[in-house]
CSV table of C-alpha atoms and ligand atoms in Angstrom, one decimal:
chain,number,residue,atom,x,y,z
D,12,MET,CA,3.1,118.1,59.6
D,13,PRO,CA,0.3,120.6,58.8
D,14,ARG,CA,-2.3,120.5,61.5
D,15,ALA,CA,-5.7,121.4,60.1
D,16,GLN,CA,-8.0,123.2,62.6
D,17,ASP,CA,-5.0,124.0,64.7
D,18,VAL,CA,-5.5,126.0,67.9
D,19,ALA,CA,-3.3,129.0,68.8
D,20,TYR,CA,-2.9,128.7,72.6
D,21,PRO,CA,-1.7,132.0,74.0
D,22,ASP,CA,0.4,130.5,76.8
D,23,PRO,CA,2.7,127.7,75.7
D,24,LYS,CA,4.0,127.0,79.2
D,25,GLN,CA,0.5,126.4,80.5
D,26,LEU,CA,-0.1,124.1,77.5
D,27,GLN,CA,3.0,122.1,78.3
D,28,ARG,CA,2.1,121.8,81.9
D,29,VAL,CA,-1.4,120.6,81.1
D,30,VAL,CA,-0.2,118.1,78.5
D,31,ALA,CA,2.3,116.7,81.0
D,32,GLN,CA,-0.4,116.3,83.6
D,33,LEU,CA,-2.8,114.6,81.1
D,34,ALA,CA,0.0,112.2,80.2
D,35,ALA,CA,0.5,111.2,83.8
D,36,LEU,CA,-3.2,110.6,84.6
D,37,PRO,CA,-4.8,107.1,84.3
D,38,PRO,CA,-6.4,106.1,80.9
D,39,LEU,CA,-10.1,106.5,80.3
D,40,VAL,CA,-10.3,103.2,78.4
D,41,THR,CA,-8.1,100.1,78.3
D,42,SER,CA,-6.3,98.2,75.5
D,43,TRP,CA,-8.4,95.2,76.3
D,44,GLU,CA,-11.6,97.0,75.5
D,45,ILE,CA,-10.0,98.4,72.3
D,46,GLU,CA,-8.9,95.0,71.1
D,47,LYS,CA,-12.4,93.7,71.8
D,48,LEU,CA,-14.0,96.4,69.8
D,49,ARG,CA,-11.6,95.7,66.9
D,50,MET,CA,-12.7,92.1,67.0
D,51,MET,CA,-16.3,93.2,66.9
D,52,LEU,CA,-15.7,95.6,64.1
D,53,ALA,CA,-14.0,92.8,62.1
D,54,ASP,CA,-17.2,90.8,62.6
D,55,ALA,CA,-19.3,93.7,61.4
D,56,GLU,CA,-17.2,94.0,58.2
D,57,GLN,CA,-18.3,90.5,57.5
D,58,GLY,CA,-22.0,91.2,58.2
D,59,LYS,CA,-22.0,89.3,61.5
D,60,ARG,CA,-22.7,92.4,63.7
D,61,PHE,CA,-24.2,95.8,63.1
D,62,VAL,CA,-22.7,99.0,64.5
D,63,LEU,CA,-24.9,101.7,66.0
D,64,GLN,CA,-22.8,104.9,66.7
D,65,GLY,CA,-24.6,107.9,68.1
D,66,GLY,CA,-24.7,110.9,70.4
D,67,ASP,CA,-24.3,114.6,70.4
D,68,CYS,CA,-22.7,116.6,67.7
D,69,ALA,CA,-20.8,118.4,70.5
D,70,GLU,CA,-21.0,117.3,74.1
D,71,SER,CA,-20.8,120.2,76.6
D,72,PHE,CA,-19.5,120.2,80.1
D,73,ALA,CA,-22.8,121.8,81.2
D,74,ASP,CA,-24.7,118.7,79.9
D,75,CYS,CA,-22.6,116.3,81.9
D,76,SER,CA,-25.5,115.5,84.2
D,77,PRO,CA,-27.0,112.1,85.3
D,78,ALA,CA,-30.3,112.6,83.5
D,79,GLN,CA,-28.7,113.6,80.1
D,80,ILE,CA,-26.2,110.8,80.2
D,81,ALA,CA,-28.8,108.2,81.2
D,82,ASN,CA,-31.2,109.4,78.6
D,83,LYS,CA,-28.6,109.2,75.8
D,84,LEU,CA,-27.7,105.7,76.9
D,85,LYS,CA,-31.4,104.8,77.0
D,86,ILE,CA,-32.2,105.9,73.5
D,87,LEU,CA,-29.1,104.1,72.2
D,88,LEU,CA,-30.2,101.0,74.0
D,89,GLN,CA,-33.8,101.3,72.7
D,90,MET,CA,-32.6,101.8,69.2
D,91,SER,CA,-30.2,98.9,69.4
D,92,MET,CA,-33.0,96.7,70.7
D,93,VAL,CA,-35.1,97.6,67.7
D,94,ILE,CA,-32.2,96.9,65.4
D,95,VAL,CA,-31.3,93.5,67.0
D,96,HIS,CA,-34.9,92.5,66.6
D,97,GLY,CA,-35.1,93.6,63.0
D,98,LEU,CA,-31.7,92.5,61.7
D,99,LYS,CA,-31.4,89.4,64.0
D,100,LYS,CA,-27.8,90.1,64.7
D,101,PRO,CA,-25.8,91.5,67.6
D,102,VAL,CA,-25.4,95.3,67.7
D,103,VAL,CA,-22.2,97.0,68.7
D,104,ARG,CA,-23.2,100.2,70.6
D,105,ILE,CA,-20.8,103.1,70.3
D,106,GLY,CA,-21.6,106.4,71.9
D,107,ARG,CA,-20.4,109.8,70.6
D,108,MET,CA,-19.8,110.3,74.3
D,109,ALA,CA,-17.2,110.9,77.0
D,110,GLY,CA,-14.9,113.1,74.9
D,111,GLN,CA,-16.9,114.6,72.0
D,112,TYR,CA,-15.8,118.1,73.1
D,113,ALA,CA,-13.7,119.4,70.2
D,114,LYS,CA,-15.3,120.7,67.0
D,115,PRO,CA,-13.8,121.5,63.6
D,116,ARG,CA,-15.2,124.8,62.2
D,117,SER,CA,-15.5,125.9,58.6
D,118,SER,CA,-14.3,129.4,59.6
D,119,ALA,CA,-11.6,130.1,62.3
D,120,SER,CA,-13.3,133.3,63.3
D,121,GLU,CA,-16.8,134.7,63.7
D,122,THR,CA,-18.0,138.3,63.2
D,123,ARG,CA,-21.0,139.6,65.0
D,124,LEU,CA,-22.6,143.0,65.3
D,125,VAL,CA,-22.3,144.0,69.0
D,126,GLY,CA,-24.3,146.8,70.6
D,127,THR,CA,-27.2,148.8,69.3
D,128,GLY,CA,-27.9,152.0,67.4
D,129,ALA,CA,-24.9,154.4,67.0
D,130,SER,CA,-22.7,152.3,69.2
D,131,ALA,CA,-23.2,149.1,67.2
D,132,ARG,CA,-19.9,147.7,65.8
D,133,GLU,CA,-18.7,144.6,64.2
D,134,VAL,CA,-16.6,142.4,66.4
D,135,THR,CA,-14.5,139.5,65.1
D,136,LEU,CA,-13.5,136.7,67.6
D,137,PRO,CA,-12.2,133.2,67.2
D,138,SER,CA,-15.0,130.7,66.5
D,139,TYR,CA,-16.2,128.4,69.3
D,140,PHE,CA,-14.2,125.1,68.8
D,141,GLY,CA,-16.0,123.1,71.5
D,142,ASP,CA,-15.6,123.0,75.3
D,143,LEU,CA,-12.2,121.3,75.1
D,144,VAL,CA,-10.8,124.4,73.4
D,145,ASN,CA,-12.7,127.6,74.3
D,146,ARG,CA,-16.1,128.8,75.6
D,147,PRO,CA,-19.2,129.6,73.6
D,148,GLU,CA,-20.0,133.1,74.9
D,149,PHE,CA,-19.1,135.8,72.4
D,150,THR,CA,-16.5,137.6,74.4
D,151,GLY,CA,-12.8,138.0,73.9
D,152,SER,CA,-11.9,136.1,77.1
D,153,SER,CA,-14.4,133.2,76.5
D,154,ARG,CA,-13.2,132.6,72.9
D,155,THR,CA,-9.5,132.7,73.8
D,156,PRO,CA,-8.3,129.0,73.7
D,157,ASP,CA,-7.5,127.9,77.3
D,158,ALA,CA,-5.3,124.8,77.8
D,159,ASP,CA,-6.9,124.1,81.2
D,160,LEU,CA,-10.0,123.1,79.2
D,161,LEU,CA,-8.1,120.0,78.0
D,162,LEU,CA,-7.9,118.9,81.6
D,163,ALA,CA,-11.5,119.8,82.3
D,164,GLY,CA,-12.4,117.7,79.2
D,165,TYR,CA,-10.6,114.7,80.5
D,166,PHE,CA,-12.3,115.0,83.9
D,167,HIS,CA,-15.8,115.4,82.4
D,168,ALA,CA,-15.1,112.4,80.0
D,169,ALA,CA,-14.0,110.4,83.0
D,170,MET,CA,-17.1,111.2,85.0
D,171,THR,CA,-19.3,110.4,82.0
D,172,ILE,CA,-17.6,107.1,81.2
D,173,ASN,CA,-17.7,106.1,84.9
D,174,PHE,CA,-21.5,106.6,85.1
D,175,VAL,CA,-22.1,104.8,81.8
D,176,ARG,CA,-20.0,101.8,82.9
D,177,SER,CA,-21.8,101.6,86.2
D,178,LEU,CA,-25.2,101.7,84.5
D,179,VAL,CA,-24.2,99.1,81.9
D,180,ASP,CA,-22.5,96.8,84.3
D,181,GLY,CA,-25.1,97.2,87.1
D,182,GLY,CA,-27.8,95.7,85.0
D,183,PHE,CA,-29.5,98.8,83.7
D,184,ALA,CA,-28.7,97.7,80.1
D,185,ASP,CA,-29.9,94.1,80.5
D,186,LEU,CA,-31.9,93.3,77.4
D,187,HIS,CA,-34.3,91.2,79.5
D,188,HIS,CA,-35.4,94.4,81.2
D,189,PRO,CA,-36.2,97.0,78.6
D,190,GLU,CA,-38.6,98.5,81.1
D,191,TYR,CA,-35.6,99.9,83.0
D,192,TRP,CA,-35.0,102.2,80.0
D,193,ASP,CA,-38.6,103.0,79.5
D,194,LEU,CA,-38.2,106.7,78.8
D,195,SER,CA,-41.0,108.8,80.2
D,196,PHE,CA,-41.4,110.1,76.7
D,197,LEU,CA,-42.8,106.8,75.5
D,198,ARG,CA,-46.0,107.8,77.3
D,199,GLN,CA,-45.8,111.4,76.0
D,200,ALA,CA,-48.5,112.8,73.8
D,201,GLY,CA,-46.0,114.0,71.1
D,202,LEU,CA,-45.0,110.5,70.3
D,203,PRO,CA,-47.2,109.0,67.5
D,204,ALA,CA,-49.3,106.2,69.0
D,205,SER,CA,-48.3,103.8,66.2
D,206,LEU,CA,-44.6,104.1,67.1
D,207,ARG,CA,-45.3,103.5,70.8
D,208,VAL,CA,-47.4,100.5,70.1
D,209,GLU,CA,-44.9,99.1,67.6
D,210,TYR,CA,-42.1,99.5,70.2
D,211,GLU,CA,-44.0,98.0,73.1
D,212,LYS,CA,-45.1,95.0,70.9
D,213,MET,CA,-41.5,94.5,69.8
D,214,CYS,CA,-40.2,94.6,73.5
D,215,ALA,CA,-42.7,92.0,74.5
D,216,ASN,CA,-41.8,89.8,71.5
D,217,LEU,CA,-38.2,90.1,72.1
D,218,ALA,CA,-38.5,89.3,75.8
D,219,ASP,CA,-40.6,86.2,74.9
D,220,GLY,CA,-38.1,85.1,72.3
D,221,LEU,CA,-35.2,85.5,74.7
D,222,ARG,CA,-36.9,83.4,77.4
D,223,PHE,CA,-37.7,80.8,74.8
D,224,MET,CA,-34.2,80.6,73.5
D,225,GLU,CA,-32.7,80.5,77.0
D,226,ALA,CA,-35.1,77.7,77.9
D,227,LEU,CA,-33.7,75.8,74.9
D,228,GLY,CA,-30.2,76.4,76.2
D,229,GLU,CA,-29.3,78.4,73.0
D,230,LYS,CA,-25.8,79.7,73.2
D,231,THR,CA,-26.1,82.6,70.7
D,232,VAL,CA,-28.6,84.3,73.0
D,233,GLU,CA,-25.7,85.4,75.3
D,234,ASP,CA,-24.1,87.2,72.4
D,235,LEU,CA,-27.3,88.9,71.5
D,236,THR,CA,-28.2,90.1,75.0
D,237,ARG,CA,-24.8,90.9,76.5
D,238,VAL,CA,-24.6,94.7,76.3
D,239,GLU,CA,-21.3,96.2,75.7
D,240,PHE,CA,-20.9,99.9,75.3
D,241,PHE,CA,-18.0,101.7,73.6
D,242,THR,CA,-17.1,105.4,73.4
D,243,SER,CA,-15.9,107.4,70.4
D,244,HIS,CA,-15.2,111.0,69.5
D,245,GLU,CA,-13.5,113.0,66.8
D,246,GLY,CA,-9.8,113.0,67.5
D,247,LEU,CA,-9.4,116.6,66.7
D,248,SER,CA,-7.1,117.9,69.4
D,249,LEU,CA,-3.8,116.2,69.0
D,250,TRP,CA,-2.6,117.6,72.3
D,251,TYR,CA,-5.4,115.8,74.1
D,252,GLU,CA,-5.1,112.5,72.1
D,253,SER,CA,-1.3,112.3,72.2
D,254,ALA,CA,-1.1,113.0,75.9
D,255,GLN,CA,-3.1,109.9,76.6
D,256,THR,CA,-1.4,107.8,73.9
D,257,ARG,CA,1.0,105.2,75.4
D,258,GLN,CA,2.3,101.7,75.4
D,259,VAL,CA,0.8,99.2,77.7
D,260,PRO,CA,2.5,96.1,79.3
D,261,ARG,CA,2.6,92.9,77.2
D,262,ARG,CA,1.2,94.5,74.0
D,263,GLU,CA,2.7,95.8,70.9
D,264,GLY,CA,2.2,99.3,69.6
D,265,HIS,CA,0.6,102.4,71.0
D,266,TYR,CA,-3.0,102.9,72.3
D,267,ASP,CA,-4.9,106.2,72.3
D,268,LEU,CA,-6.6,105.7,75.7
D,269,THR,CA,-9.0,108.6,75.6
D,270,THR,CA,-11.6,106.6,73.8
D,271,HIS,CA,-12.2,103.3,72.0
D,272,LEU,CA,-12.8,104.6,68.6
D,273,PRO,CA,-11.3,108.0,67.6
D,274,TRP,CA,-12.3,109.3,64.2
D,275,ILE,CA,-10.7,111.7,61.8
D,276,GLY,CA,-13.2,114.3,60.5
D,277,GLU,CA,-13.9,115.4,56.9
D,278,ARG,CA,-11.9,118.6,57.5
D,279,THR,CA,-8.8,116.9,58.9
D,280,ARG,CA,-8.3,113.8,56.8
D,281,GLN,CA,-5.6,115.3,54.5
D,282,LEU,CA,-3.2,112.6,53.4
D,283,ASP,CA,-0.2,114.7,54.3
D,284,GLY,CA,-1.7,116.1,57.5
D,285,ALA,CA,-0.9,115.6,61.1
D,286,HIS,CA,-4.2,113.8,62.0
D,287,VAL,CA,-3.6,111.0,59.5
D,288,GLU,CA,0.0,110.8,60.5
D,289,PHE,CA,-1.0,110.5,64.2
D,290,PHE,CA,-3.8,108.0,63.9
D,291,ARG,CA,-1.8,105.7,61.6
D,292,GLY,CA,0.4,105.1,64.6
D,293,VAL,CA,-2.2,103.8,67.1
D,294,ARG,CA,-3.7,100.3,67.6
D,295,ASN,CA,-7.2,101.7,68.0
D,296,PRO,CA,-9.7,101.2,65.3
D,297,VAL,CA,-9.9,104.6,63.5
D,298,GLY,CA,-12.9,106.1,61.9
D,299,VAL,CA,-12.6,108.4,58.9
D,300,LYS,CA,-15.4,110.7,57.6
D,301,VAL,CA,-15.8,110.5,53.9
D,302,SER,CA,-17.9,113.0,51.9
D,303,ALA,CA,-18.8,113.1,48.3
D,304,ASN,CA,-15.7,115.3,47.7
D,305,CYS,CA,-13.4,112.3,48.4
D,306,THR,CA,-12.0,110.8,45.2
D,307,PRO,CA,-11.6,107.0,44.9
D,308,ALA,CA,-7.8,107.5,44.7
D,309,GLU,CA,-7.7,109.6,47.8
D,310,LEU,CA,-9.8,107.0,49.7
D,311,VAL,CA,-7.5,104.2,48.6
D,312,GLU,CA,-4.4,106.1,49.8
D,313,LEU,CA,-6.1,106.9,53.1
D,314,ALA,CA,-7.0,103.3,53.7
D,315,GLN,CA,-3.5,102.1,52.9
D,316,ARG,CA,-1.9,104.7,55.1
D,317,LEU,CA,-4.1,104.1,58.0
D,318,ASN,CA,-4.1,100.3,57.7
D,319,PRO,CA,-0.9,99.2,55.9
D,320,ALA,CA,-1.2,95.6,57.1
D,321,ASN,CA,-4.8,95.6,55.7
D,322,GLU,CA,-6.2,94.2,58.9
D,323,ARG,CA,-9.9,93.7,59.5
D,324,GLY,CA,-11.4,95.8,62.3
D,325,LYS,CA,-9.0,98.7,61.9
D,326,ILE,CA,-10.8,101.3,59.7
D,327,VAL,CA,-14.3,102.5,59.8
D,328,PHE,CA,-15.3,104.5,56.7
D,329,ILE,CA,-18.1,106.8,57.9
D,330,ALA,CA,-19.8,107.9,54.6
D,331,ARG,CA,-21.6,111.2,54.9
D,332,MET,CA,-22.5,112.0,51.3
D,333,GLY,CA,-25.9,113.8,51.4
D,334,ALA,CA,-29.1,112.5,50.0
D,335,SER,CA,-28.6,114.2,46.6
D,336,LYS,CA,-25.0,113.0,46.2
D,337,VAL,CA,-25.0,109.5,47.6
D,338,ASP,CA,-26.1,107.9,44.3
D,339,ALA,CA,-23.3,109.4,42.3
D,340,ALA,CA,-20.5,109.4,44.9
D,341,LEU,CA,-20.8,106.2,47.0
D,342,PRO,CA,-20.6,103.4,44.3
D,343,ARG,CA,-17.3,104.5,42.9
D,344,LEU,CA,-15.8,104.7,46.5
D,345,LEU,CA,-17.1,101.3,47.4
D,346,ARG,CA,-15.8,99.8,44.2
D,347,ALA,CA,-12.3,101.4,44.5
D,348,VAL,CA,-11.8,99.9,48.0
D,349,LYS,CA,-13.3,96.5,47.0
D,350,THR,CA,-11.3,96.1,43.8
D,351,LEU,CA,-8.1,96.4,45.8
D,352,GLY,CA,-9.3,94.0,48.5
D,353,LEU,CA,-8.9,96.7,51.2
D,354,ASN,CA,-10.5,95.8,54.4
D,355,GLY,CA,-12.7,98.3,56.3
D,356,LEU,CA,-16.1,98.7,57.8
D,357,TRP,CA,-18.6,100.9,56.0
D,358,ILE,CA,-21.1,102.8,58.0
D,359,CYS,CA,-23.6,105.4,56.9
D,360,ASP,CA,-23.8,108.9,58.5
D,361,PRO,CA,-27.0,110.3,57.0
D,362,MET,CA,-26.6,113.5,59.0
D,363,HIS,CA,-23.6,115.5,57.9
D,364,GLY,CA,-24.3,115.7,54.2
D,365,ASN,CA,-27.8,116.9,54.8
D,366,THR,CA,-27.3,120.0,56.9
D,367,ARG,CA,-28.9,123.2,55.7
D,368,ALA,CA,-29.9,126.6,57.0
D,369,THR,CA,-33.5,127.7,57.5
D,370,SER,CA,-34.7,131.1,56.3
D,371,ALA,CA,-34.2,132.2,59.9
D,372,GLY,CA,-30.6,131.1,59.7
D,373,LEU,CA,-30.9,128.0,62.0
D,374,LYS,CA,-28.9,124.9,61.1
D,375,THR,CA,-31.3,122.0,60.5
D,376,ARG,CA,-31.7,118.7,58.8
D,377,ASN,CA,-34.8,117.0,57.5
D,378,VAL,CA,-35.6,113.4,58.6
D,379,GLU,CA,-36.8,112.6,55.1
D,380,ASP,CA,-33.4,113.5,53.6
D,381,MET,CA,-31.7,111.3,56.1
D,382,LEU,CA,-34.1,108.4,55.4
D,383,LYS,CA,-33.4,108.9,51.7
D,384,GLU,CA,-29.7,108.8,52.2
D,385,LEU,CA,-29.9,105.7,54.4
D,386,THR,CA,-32.2,103.9,52.0
D,387,SER,CA,-30.0,104.8,49.0
D,388,ALA,CA,-26.9,103.7,50.8
D,389,HIS,CA,-28.5,100.4,51.7
D,390,ALA,CA,-29.5,99.8,48.1
D,391,ILE,CA,-26.0,100.8,46.8
D,392,HIS,CA,-24.2,98.5,49.2
D,393,LEU,CA,-26.4,95.6,48.1
D,394,ALA,CA,-25.8,96.3,44.5
D,395,GLU,CA,-22.0,96.6,45.0
D,396,GLY,CA,-21.8,93.6,47.2
D,397,VAL,CA,-20.2,95.5,50.0
D,398,THR,CA,-21.6,95.1,53.6
D,399,LEU,CA,-23.2,98.2,55.1
D,400,GLY,CA,-22.2,97.4,58.6
D,401,GLY,CA,-23.6,100.2,60.7
D,402,VAL,CA,-25.0,103.7,61.1
D,403,HIS,CA,-23.8,106.9,62.7
D,404,PHE,CA,-26.3,109.5,64.1
D,405,GLU,CA,-26.3,112.7,65.9
D,406,LEU,CA,-29.1,112.3,68.5
D,407,THR,CA,-30.1,113.0,72.0
D,408,GLY,CA,-32.4,111.4,74.6
D,409,GLU,CA,-34.0,114.8,75.1
D,410,ASP,CA,-37.1,116.3,73.6
D,411,VAL,CA,-35.3,118.8,71.4
D,412,THR,CA,-36.5,120.4,68.2
D,413,GLU,CA,-33.5,120.6,65.9
D,414,CYS,CA,-34.3,118.4,62.9
D,415,THR,CA,-37.5,118.8,60.9
D,416,GLY,CA,-39.8,116.1,59.7
D,417,GLY,CA,-40.4,112.6,61.0
D,418,ALA,CA,-43.6,111.1,62.3
D,419,GLY,CA,-44.0,113.9,64.8
D,420,GLY,CA,-44.1,116.3,61.9
D,421,LEU,CA,-41.8,119.0,63.2
D,422,THR,CA,-41.7,122.0,61.0
D,423,GLU,CA,-39.2,124.9,60.6
D,424,GLN,CA,-41.5,127.0,62.8
D,425,ASP,CA,-41.3,124.4,65.6
D,426,LEU,CA,-37.5,124.5,65.7
D,427,SER,CA,-37.3,127.5,68.1
D,428,THR,CA,-39.3,125.6,70.8
D,429,ASN,CA,-36.3,123.7,72.1
D,430,TYR,CA,-33.2,124.1,70.0
D,431,ALA,CA,-30.5,123.1,72.4
D,432,SER,CA,-27.5,121.9,70.3
D,433,ALA,CA,-24.2,123.5,70.8
D,434,CYS,CA,-23.4,122.6,67.2
D,435,ASP,CA,-25.2,120.5,64.7
D,436,PRO,CA,-29.0,119.6,64.9
D,437,ARG,CA,-29.6,116.2,66.5
D,438,LEU,CA,-32.5,113.8,66.2
D,439,ASN,CA,-34.7,113.9,69.2
D,440,TYR,CA,-35.8,110.6,70.8
D,441,HIS,CA,-38.7,109.8,68.6
D,442,GLN,CA,-37.0,110.7,65.4
D,443,ALA,CA,-34.1,108.5,66.6
D,444,LEU,CA,-36.4,105.6,67.4
D,445,GLU,CA,-38.1,106.0,64.0
D,446,MET,CA,-34.7,105.7,62.3
D,447,ALA,CA,-34.1,102.5,64.2
D,448,PHE,CA,-37.5,101.1,62.9
D,449,VAL,CA,-36.5,102.0,59.4
D,450,LEU,CA,-33.3,100.1,59.8
D,451,ALA,CA,-35.1,97.1,61.2
D,452,ARG,CA,-37.5,97.1,58.2
D,453,MET,CA,-34.5,97.3,55.9
D,454,GLY,CA,-33.3,94.1,57.5
D,455,LYS,CA,-36.5,92.4,56.7
D,456,GLY,CA,-36.2,93.6,53.1
D,457,LYS,CA,-39.2,95.9,53.3
U,5,PEP,C1,-19.3,115.6,63.1
U,5,PEP,O1,-19.3,114.4,63.1
U,5,PEP,O2,-19.8,116.3,64.0
U,5,PEP,C2,-18.5,116.3,62.0
U,5,PEP,C3,-18.0,117.5,62.2
U,5,PEP,O3,-18.5,115.6,60.9
U,5,PEP,P1,-17.8,115.7,59.5
U,5,PEP,O4,-16.3,115.6,59.9
U,5,PEP,O5,-18.3,114.6,58.8
U,5,PEP,O6,-18.2,117.1,58.9
U,6,CO,CO1,-21.9,117.2,63.7
C-alpha cells in the first residue's frame, strides 16, 4: 500500500539485515503494560482520568543523557501534579520519549546555498527525517538514509526507557516527595515569582491532603499517587515498528512492542495508506493526529478502520486544529463521531496548528495561541457533551527559547538565545508549568 513519507534506503541488503536483527531483539515494552494503558485510556474516555502526553518534537541521540531525560520526566511529573490537584482525578503520564526519532517532512528535499562569493552554488539534498533515518548535517553522506540508524534508535530508546523505569520505580516519582523533582529552575530568576509561589503552595497542600487521606485509610489515594509512566512516539518508520511487532504467549493479536502508544501523524493518516493498514492490525492503543483539514466523513472512516470492534481505550484522537480554526473545525468532528456512537479519547494538541515562521525564518509558536486553542477546545467539548480527556504538548525540561509569550514574556528577539530543537519549537519548563496551571484552573471552572 502507498507509504507516505517513505525512505529510499540505498542498500536493501543492509536494511534486511537490520530489520532481522531488530526482530530478534527483546521488546522495549510489554503487552501487560499496553493492556494497562488501554484500560486507563478507556477510563479517560469516560472522564475518570486525564492524559498528559508530552516531550520533544524530535528526540535526538545526542540528547540521550541522564540530565535531559530526568529533566523531561521532572517537568512531566510536576505538570501532572498540578493537574491532579486542579482536576482531582488521576493523570495518565505519557512521554513523547524513548523512540520519537522519526519525523515526517513537508518536503522530501532541502536546497541550500553552499559556499560563498563566486563559488556559491545551490545544493539539494534529502531533508533530515530524524535520527532514526539520517543525520542533520547538510552533507550528502549525512543525509543519505542509513538503515543502521534503526538499530541505533532501538538502543537509544532502550537506554532511555531503562533509565525512566528505574527513576519511576525507584521512588523518584513518588508524589509524596515532589521535592525530589524540584528543578533547579524553580529558584531561577527567570521564573515569575507568582508561578513559583503558586507551585510551592500547591505542593504543600497536596502533600498535606495526601497525608490526611492516608490517615483516613482512603483507598482512592493509592490510585492518585501511584505514578505510572508510558511511552509514545509517531509510528512513522514501518520498518522499525513492524520489526518489533509480534505475538506474545497467551494473548490474542499482535503487539507493537517499540512503545505503548504509537500514533499516526497528520501526514500519514491516509485511509488507503500503509500506516493505517499497519496500525489497524495491532492491539496497542493508537493515536491519530487530526487537523482542521480532516472531514467528518474521513474521521468516521478512520475510526471505524482503526477500531472495527468499537472498543474503548483503542483510539486517541489528537486534535491539532490551530487557534484560528478550532471553532469552525472541531465541533463538526466531535459531532460526527458522537452521533455514530464511536468510541475514542479526544485530546488537544495546541502546538501543531499554531506553528509559524518569524521574520528571521525561525519556526516558533506563541503561548497565547496555544492557550486560546486549549480554552476553545475545552469550551467546545463542554458544549458538545464530549469529554476532553487529555492534552498533548511539545516540551522540554531545559531552559530553551523556542516559543514566544507566556509569563516570562519571551519575544521573537529572545528566540536565538537558546533555540535547541531539532524540529518544532517546544515549551520550556516554565511555559509548560504555566500550561498545567491553566488546565488546573479549567478544572475548577475558572
Ligand atoms: C508531531 O507531533 O511532531 C507532528 C509532526 O505532528 P502532526 O502529525 O500533527 O503534524
Ligand atoms: Co512536532
